[in-house]
mmCIF file of C-alpha atoms in Angstrom:
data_model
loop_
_atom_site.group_PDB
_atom_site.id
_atom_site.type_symbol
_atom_site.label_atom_id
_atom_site.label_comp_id
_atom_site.label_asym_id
_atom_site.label_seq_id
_atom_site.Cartn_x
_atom_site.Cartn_y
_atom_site.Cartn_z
ATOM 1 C CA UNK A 964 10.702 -11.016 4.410
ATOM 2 C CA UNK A 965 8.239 -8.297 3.228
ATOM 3 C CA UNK A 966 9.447 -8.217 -0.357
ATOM 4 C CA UNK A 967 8.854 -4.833 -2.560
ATOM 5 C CA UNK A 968 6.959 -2.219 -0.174
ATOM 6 C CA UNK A 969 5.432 1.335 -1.231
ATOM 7 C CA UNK A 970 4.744 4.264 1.087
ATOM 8 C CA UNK A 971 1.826 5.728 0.890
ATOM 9 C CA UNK A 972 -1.142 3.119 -0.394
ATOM 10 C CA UNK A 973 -3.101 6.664 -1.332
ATOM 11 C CA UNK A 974 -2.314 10.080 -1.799
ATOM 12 C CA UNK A 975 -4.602 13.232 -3.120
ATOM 13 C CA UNK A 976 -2.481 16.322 -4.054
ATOM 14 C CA UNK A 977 -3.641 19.436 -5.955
ATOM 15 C CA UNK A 978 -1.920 20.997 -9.128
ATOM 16 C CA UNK A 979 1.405 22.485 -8.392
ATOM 17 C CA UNK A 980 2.198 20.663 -4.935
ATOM 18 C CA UNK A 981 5.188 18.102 -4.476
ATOM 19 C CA UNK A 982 5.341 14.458 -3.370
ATOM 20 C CA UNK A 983 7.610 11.939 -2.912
ATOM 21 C CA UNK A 984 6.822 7.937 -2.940
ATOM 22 C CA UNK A 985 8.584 5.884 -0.789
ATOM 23 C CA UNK A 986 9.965 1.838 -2.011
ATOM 24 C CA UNK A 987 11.851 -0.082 0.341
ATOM 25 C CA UNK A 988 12.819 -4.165 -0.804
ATOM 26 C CA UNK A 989 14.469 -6.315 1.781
ATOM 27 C CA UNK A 990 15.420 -9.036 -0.817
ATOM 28 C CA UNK A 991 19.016 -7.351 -1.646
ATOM 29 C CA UNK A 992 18.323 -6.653 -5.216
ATOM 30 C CA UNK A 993 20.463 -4.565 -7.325
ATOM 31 C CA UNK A 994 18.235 -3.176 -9.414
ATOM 32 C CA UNK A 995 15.048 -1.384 -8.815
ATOM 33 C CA UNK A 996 11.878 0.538 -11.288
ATOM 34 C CA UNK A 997 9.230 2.800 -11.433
ATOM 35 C CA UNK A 998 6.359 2.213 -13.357
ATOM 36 C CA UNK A 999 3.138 3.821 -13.897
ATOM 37 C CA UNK A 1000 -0.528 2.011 -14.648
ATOM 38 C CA UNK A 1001 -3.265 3.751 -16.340
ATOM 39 C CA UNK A 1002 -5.918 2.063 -17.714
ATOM 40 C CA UNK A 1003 -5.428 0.392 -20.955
ATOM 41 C CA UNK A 1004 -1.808 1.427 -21.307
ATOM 42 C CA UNK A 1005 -0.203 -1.729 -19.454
ATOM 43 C CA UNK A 1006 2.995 -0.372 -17.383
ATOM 44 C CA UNK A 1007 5.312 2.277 -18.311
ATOM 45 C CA UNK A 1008 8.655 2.681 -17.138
ATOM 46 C CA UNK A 1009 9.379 6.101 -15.661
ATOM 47 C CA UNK A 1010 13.277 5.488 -14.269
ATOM 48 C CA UNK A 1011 15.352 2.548 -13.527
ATOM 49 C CA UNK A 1012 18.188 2.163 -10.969
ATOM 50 C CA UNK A 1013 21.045 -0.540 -12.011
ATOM 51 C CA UNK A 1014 22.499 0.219 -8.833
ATOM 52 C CA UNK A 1015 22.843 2.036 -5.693
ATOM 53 C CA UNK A 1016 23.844 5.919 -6.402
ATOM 54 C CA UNK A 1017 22.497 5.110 -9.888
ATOM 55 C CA UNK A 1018 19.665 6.124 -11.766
ATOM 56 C CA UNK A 1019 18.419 6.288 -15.402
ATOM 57 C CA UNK A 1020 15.152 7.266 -17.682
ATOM 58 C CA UNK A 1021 12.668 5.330 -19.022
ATOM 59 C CA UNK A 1022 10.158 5.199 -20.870
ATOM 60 C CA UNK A 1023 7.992 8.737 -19.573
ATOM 61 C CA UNK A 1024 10.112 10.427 -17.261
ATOM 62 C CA UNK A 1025 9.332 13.692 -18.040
ATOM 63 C CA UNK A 1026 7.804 15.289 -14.393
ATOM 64 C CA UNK A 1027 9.687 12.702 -12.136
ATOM 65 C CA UNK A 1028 12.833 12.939 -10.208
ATOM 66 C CA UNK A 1029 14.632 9.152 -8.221
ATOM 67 C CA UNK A 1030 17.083 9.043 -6.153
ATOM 68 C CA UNK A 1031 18.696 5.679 -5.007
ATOM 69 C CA UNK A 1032 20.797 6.243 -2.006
ATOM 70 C CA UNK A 1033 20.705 3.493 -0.353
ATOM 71 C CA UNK A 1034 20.478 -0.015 -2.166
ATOM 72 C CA UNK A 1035 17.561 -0.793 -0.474
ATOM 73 C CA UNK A 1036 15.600 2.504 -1.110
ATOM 74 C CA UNK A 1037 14.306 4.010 -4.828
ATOM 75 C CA UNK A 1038 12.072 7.452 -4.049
ATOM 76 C CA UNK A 1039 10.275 8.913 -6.901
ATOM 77 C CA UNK A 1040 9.783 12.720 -6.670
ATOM 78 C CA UNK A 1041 7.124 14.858 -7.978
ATOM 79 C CA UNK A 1042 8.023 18.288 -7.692
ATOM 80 C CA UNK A 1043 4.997 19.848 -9.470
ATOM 81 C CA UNK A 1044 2.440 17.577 -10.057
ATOM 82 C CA UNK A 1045 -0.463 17.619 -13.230
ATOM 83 C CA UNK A 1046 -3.630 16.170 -13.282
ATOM 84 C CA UNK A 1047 -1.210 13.704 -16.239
ATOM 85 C CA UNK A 1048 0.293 12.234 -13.531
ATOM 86 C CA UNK A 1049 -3.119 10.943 -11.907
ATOM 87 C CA UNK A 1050 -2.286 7.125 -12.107
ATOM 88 C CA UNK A 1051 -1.375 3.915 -10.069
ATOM 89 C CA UNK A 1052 2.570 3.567 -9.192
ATOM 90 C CA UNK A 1053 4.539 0.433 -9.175
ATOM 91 C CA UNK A 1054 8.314 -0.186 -8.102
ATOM 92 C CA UNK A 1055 9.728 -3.758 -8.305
ATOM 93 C CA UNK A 1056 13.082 -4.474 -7.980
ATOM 94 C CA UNK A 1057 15.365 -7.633 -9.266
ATOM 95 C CA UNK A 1058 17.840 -9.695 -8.689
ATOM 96 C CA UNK A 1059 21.121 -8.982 -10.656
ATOM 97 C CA UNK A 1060 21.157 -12.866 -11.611
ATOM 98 C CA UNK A 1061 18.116 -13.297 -13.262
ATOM 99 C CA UNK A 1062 17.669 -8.948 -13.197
ATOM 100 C CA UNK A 1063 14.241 -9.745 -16.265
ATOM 101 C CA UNK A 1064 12.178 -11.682 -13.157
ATOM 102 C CA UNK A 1065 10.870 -8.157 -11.911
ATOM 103 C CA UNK A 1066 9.119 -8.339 -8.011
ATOM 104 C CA UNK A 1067 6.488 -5.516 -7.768
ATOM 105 C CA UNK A 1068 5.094 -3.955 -4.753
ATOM 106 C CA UNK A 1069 1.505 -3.454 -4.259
ATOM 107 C CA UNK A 1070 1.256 0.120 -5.354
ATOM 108 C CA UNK A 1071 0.853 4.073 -4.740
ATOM 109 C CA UNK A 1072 -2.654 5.213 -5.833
ATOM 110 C CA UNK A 1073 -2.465 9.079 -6.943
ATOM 111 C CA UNK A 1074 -4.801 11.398 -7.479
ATOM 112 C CA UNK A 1075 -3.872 15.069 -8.429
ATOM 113 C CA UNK A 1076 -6.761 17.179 -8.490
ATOM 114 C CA UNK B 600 11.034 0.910 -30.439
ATOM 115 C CA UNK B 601 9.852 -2.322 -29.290
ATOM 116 C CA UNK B 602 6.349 -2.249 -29.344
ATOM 117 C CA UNK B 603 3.965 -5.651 -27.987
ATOM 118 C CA UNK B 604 0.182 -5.963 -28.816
ATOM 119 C CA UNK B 605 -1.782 -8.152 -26.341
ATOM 120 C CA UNK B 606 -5.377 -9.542 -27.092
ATOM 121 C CA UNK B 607 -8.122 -10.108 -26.489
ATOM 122 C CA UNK B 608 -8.344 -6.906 -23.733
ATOM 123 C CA UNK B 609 -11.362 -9.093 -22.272
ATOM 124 C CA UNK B 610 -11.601 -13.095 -22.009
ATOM 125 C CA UNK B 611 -14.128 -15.007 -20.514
ATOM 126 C CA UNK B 612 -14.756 -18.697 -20.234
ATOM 127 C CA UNK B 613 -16.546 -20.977 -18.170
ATOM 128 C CA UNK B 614 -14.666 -22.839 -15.258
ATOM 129 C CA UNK B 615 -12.592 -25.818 -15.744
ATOM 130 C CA UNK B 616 -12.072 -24.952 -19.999
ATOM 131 C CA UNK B 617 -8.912 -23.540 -21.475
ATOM 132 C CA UNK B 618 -7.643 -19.845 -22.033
ATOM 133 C CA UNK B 619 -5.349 -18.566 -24.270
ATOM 134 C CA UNK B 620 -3.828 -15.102 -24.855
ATOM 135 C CA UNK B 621 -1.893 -13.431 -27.536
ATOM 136 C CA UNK B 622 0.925 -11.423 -27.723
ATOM 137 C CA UNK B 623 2.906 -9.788 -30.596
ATOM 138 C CA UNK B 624 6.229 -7.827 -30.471
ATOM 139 C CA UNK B 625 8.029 -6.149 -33.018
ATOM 140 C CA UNK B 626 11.701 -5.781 -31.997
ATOM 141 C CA UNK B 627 13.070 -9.519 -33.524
ATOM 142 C CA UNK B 628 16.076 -8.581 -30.762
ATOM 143 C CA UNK B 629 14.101 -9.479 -27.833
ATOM 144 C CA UNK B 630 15.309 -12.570 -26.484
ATOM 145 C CA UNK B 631 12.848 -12.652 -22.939
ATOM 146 C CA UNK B 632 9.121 -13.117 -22.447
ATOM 147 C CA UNK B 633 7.563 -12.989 -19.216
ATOM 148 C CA UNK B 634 4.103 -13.535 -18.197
ATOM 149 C CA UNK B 635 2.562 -11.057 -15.267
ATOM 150 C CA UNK B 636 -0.671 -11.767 -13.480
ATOM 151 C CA UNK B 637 -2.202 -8.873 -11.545
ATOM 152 C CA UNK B 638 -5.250 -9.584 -8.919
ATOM 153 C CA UNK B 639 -7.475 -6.371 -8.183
ATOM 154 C CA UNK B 640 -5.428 -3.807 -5.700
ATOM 155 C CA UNK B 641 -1.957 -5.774 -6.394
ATOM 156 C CA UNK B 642 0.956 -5.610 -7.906
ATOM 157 C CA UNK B 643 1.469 -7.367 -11.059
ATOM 158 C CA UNK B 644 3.533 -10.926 -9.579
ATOM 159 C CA UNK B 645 5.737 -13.406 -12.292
ATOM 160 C CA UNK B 646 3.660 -16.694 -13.328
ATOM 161 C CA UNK B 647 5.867 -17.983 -16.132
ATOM 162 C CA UNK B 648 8.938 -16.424 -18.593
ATOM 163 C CA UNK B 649 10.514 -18.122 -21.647
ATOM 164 C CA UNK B 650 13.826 -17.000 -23.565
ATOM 165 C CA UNK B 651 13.889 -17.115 -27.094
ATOM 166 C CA UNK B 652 15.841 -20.235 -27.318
ATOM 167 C CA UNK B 653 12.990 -22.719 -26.083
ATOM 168 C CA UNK B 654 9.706 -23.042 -27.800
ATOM 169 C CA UNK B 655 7.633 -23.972 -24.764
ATOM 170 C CA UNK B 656 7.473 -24.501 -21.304
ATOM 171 C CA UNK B 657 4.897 -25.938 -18.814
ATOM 172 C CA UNK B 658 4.347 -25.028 -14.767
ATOM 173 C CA UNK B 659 1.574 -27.283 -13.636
ATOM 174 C CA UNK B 660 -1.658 -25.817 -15.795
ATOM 175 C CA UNK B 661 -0.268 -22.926 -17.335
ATOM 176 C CA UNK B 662 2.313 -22.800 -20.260
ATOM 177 C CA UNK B 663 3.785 -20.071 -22.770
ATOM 178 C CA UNK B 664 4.600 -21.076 -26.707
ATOM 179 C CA UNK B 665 7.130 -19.168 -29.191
ATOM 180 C CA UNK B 666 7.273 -18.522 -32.336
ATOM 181 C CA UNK B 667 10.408 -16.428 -33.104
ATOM 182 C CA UNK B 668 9.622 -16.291 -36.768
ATOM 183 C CA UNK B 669 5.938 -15.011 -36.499
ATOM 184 C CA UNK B 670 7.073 -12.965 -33.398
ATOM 185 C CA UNK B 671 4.379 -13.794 -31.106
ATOM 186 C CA UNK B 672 4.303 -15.919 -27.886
ATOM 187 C CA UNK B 673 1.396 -17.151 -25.650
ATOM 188 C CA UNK B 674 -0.445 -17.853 -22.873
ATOM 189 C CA UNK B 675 -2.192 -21.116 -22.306
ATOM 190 C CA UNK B 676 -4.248 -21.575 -18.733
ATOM 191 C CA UNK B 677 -5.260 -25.323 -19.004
ATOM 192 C CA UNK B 678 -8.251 -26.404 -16.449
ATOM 193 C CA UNK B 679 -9.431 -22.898 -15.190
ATOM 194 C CA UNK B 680 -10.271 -22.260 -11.735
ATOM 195 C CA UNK B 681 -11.832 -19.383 -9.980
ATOM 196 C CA UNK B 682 -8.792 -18.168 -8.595
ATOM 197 C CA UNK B 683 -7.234 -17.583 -12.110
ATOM 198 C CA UNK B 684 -9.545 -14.659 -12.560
ATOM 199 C CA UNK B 685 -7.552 -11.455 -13.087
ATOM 200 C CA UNK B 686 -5.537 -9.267 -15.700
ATOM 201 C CA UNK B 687 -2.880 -10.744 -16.871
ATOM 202 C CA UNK B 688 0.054 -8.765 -18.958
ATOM 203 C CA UNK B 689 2.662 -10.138 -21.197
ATOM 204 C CA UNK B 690 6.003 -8.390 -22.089
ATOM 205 C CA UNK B 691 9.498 -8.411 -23.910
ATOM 206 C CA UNK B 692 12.953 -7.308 -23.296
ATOM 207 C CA UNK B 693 15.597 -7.259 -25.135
ATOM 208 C CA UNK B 694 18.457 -7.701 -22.101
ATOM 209 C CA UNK B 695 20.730 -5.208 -21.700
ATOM 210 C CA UNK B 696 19.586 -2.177 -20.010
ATOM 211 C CA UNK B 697 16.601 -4.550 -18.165
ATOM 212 C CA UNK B 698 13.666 -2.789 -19.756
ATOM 213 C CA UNK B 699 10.910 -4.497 -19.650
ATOM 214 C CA UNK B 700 8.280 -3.350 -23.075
ATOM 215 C CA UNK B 701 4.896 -4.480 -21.676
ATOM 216 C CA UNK B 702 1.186 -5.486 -23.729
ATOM 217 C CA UNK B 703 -1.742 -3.348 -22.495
ATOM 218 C CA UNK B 704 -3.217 -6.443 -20.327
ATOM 219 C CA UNK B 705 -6.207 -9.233 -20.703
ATOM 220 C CA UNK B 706 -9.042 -9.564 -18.404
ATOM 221 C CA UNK B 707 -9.879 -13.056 -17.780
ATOM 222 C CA UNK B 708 -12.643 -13.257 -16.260
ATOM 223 C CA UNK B 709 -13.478 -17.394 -15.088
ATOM 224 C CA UNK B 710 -17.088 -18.227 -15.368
ATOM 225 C CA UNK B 711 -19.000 -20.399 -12.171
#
């Protein structure tokens, strides 16, 4: 059981090229997040998926693009990325029991330059 | 929109004494209060949550407390050990559409 996992650990793009970050859980949760970290800020939700074939916006989606086709998978898409969207991401996912009690993977690291 | 105010940003005490951190939120419609505790190069993992109809509740040397009427809830770390160093973040939700609101994090740092 490997929990919440995130694909890639590090990325470096430059201004203008596209990305997409990979979360897989194994724990058959319903729903599924993407947050951001910068320093100081705490986490920020950028879209939310209540379901599979679902999605919906956070907090500060403005830039991103999810998809949730299968209920195991939640990709976040950067089709353009800004040197804004330098920051640590985080997907957790949770059960739709007790759907607060959020399980985070360890994180995408990225660095536009 | 909700809005929750963490502090101190930084604590530090010495090993085997108490911490507590502070948290504020705005929105008297939140009804759940997690506690998050993030080691260096993780992801932020679940310690303790309370809903807004209990007052307190205790898992071995850590415990939250709320007050519904000042609108603030806490963190209390009882016995500190080395391990417990790291930032931990507090947060509210309201239910509903699952969104978590979360504080901007404390740094407890545990003193040898």
């Amino acid at each position: 059981n490997a929990g919440v996992t995130q694909t890639p650990k590090f990325r470096v793009l430059k201004t203008g090229q596209s990305m997409t970050l990979l979360c897989a859980q194994d724990m058959n949760h319903e729903y599924m997040y993407w947050y951001r970290q910068d320093p100081g800020m705490g986490l920020r939700l950028i879209h939310y998926s209540v379901g599979e074939g679902t999605t919906a916006k956070g907090e500060v989606p403005d830039g991103y693009n999810v998809s949730r086709l299968k209920k195991q998978n939640f990709l976040l898409g950067l089709e353009s990325a800004a040197p804004s969207q330098t920051s640590v991401y985080f997907c957790a996912s949770s059960d739709s029991a007790a759907r607060e009690a959020q399980y985070f993977g360890p994180g995408t690291r990225l660095l536009v330059l | 929109g909700e809005n929750v105010e963490q502090h101190p940003s930084t604590l530090s005490v010495q090993e085997g004494d108490s911490a507590v951190i502070k948290c504020t939120y705005s929105d008297s419609a939140s009804n759940y209060f997690p506690w998050y505790k993030q080691e260096l190069g993780k992801g932020p993992q679940l310690i303790i949550d309370i809903r807004s109809n209990v007052g307190e509740k205790k898992d071995q040397r850590i415990a939250v407390t709320l007050n519904k009427t000042a609108k603030h809830f806490s963190l209390h770390i009882t016995e500190t050990q080395p391990e417990d160093s790291a930032v931990y973040f507090c947060a509210a939700s309201k239910g509903g559409n699952y969104q978590l609101i979360w504080g901007a994090g404390t740094k407890l740092i545990i003193k040898p």
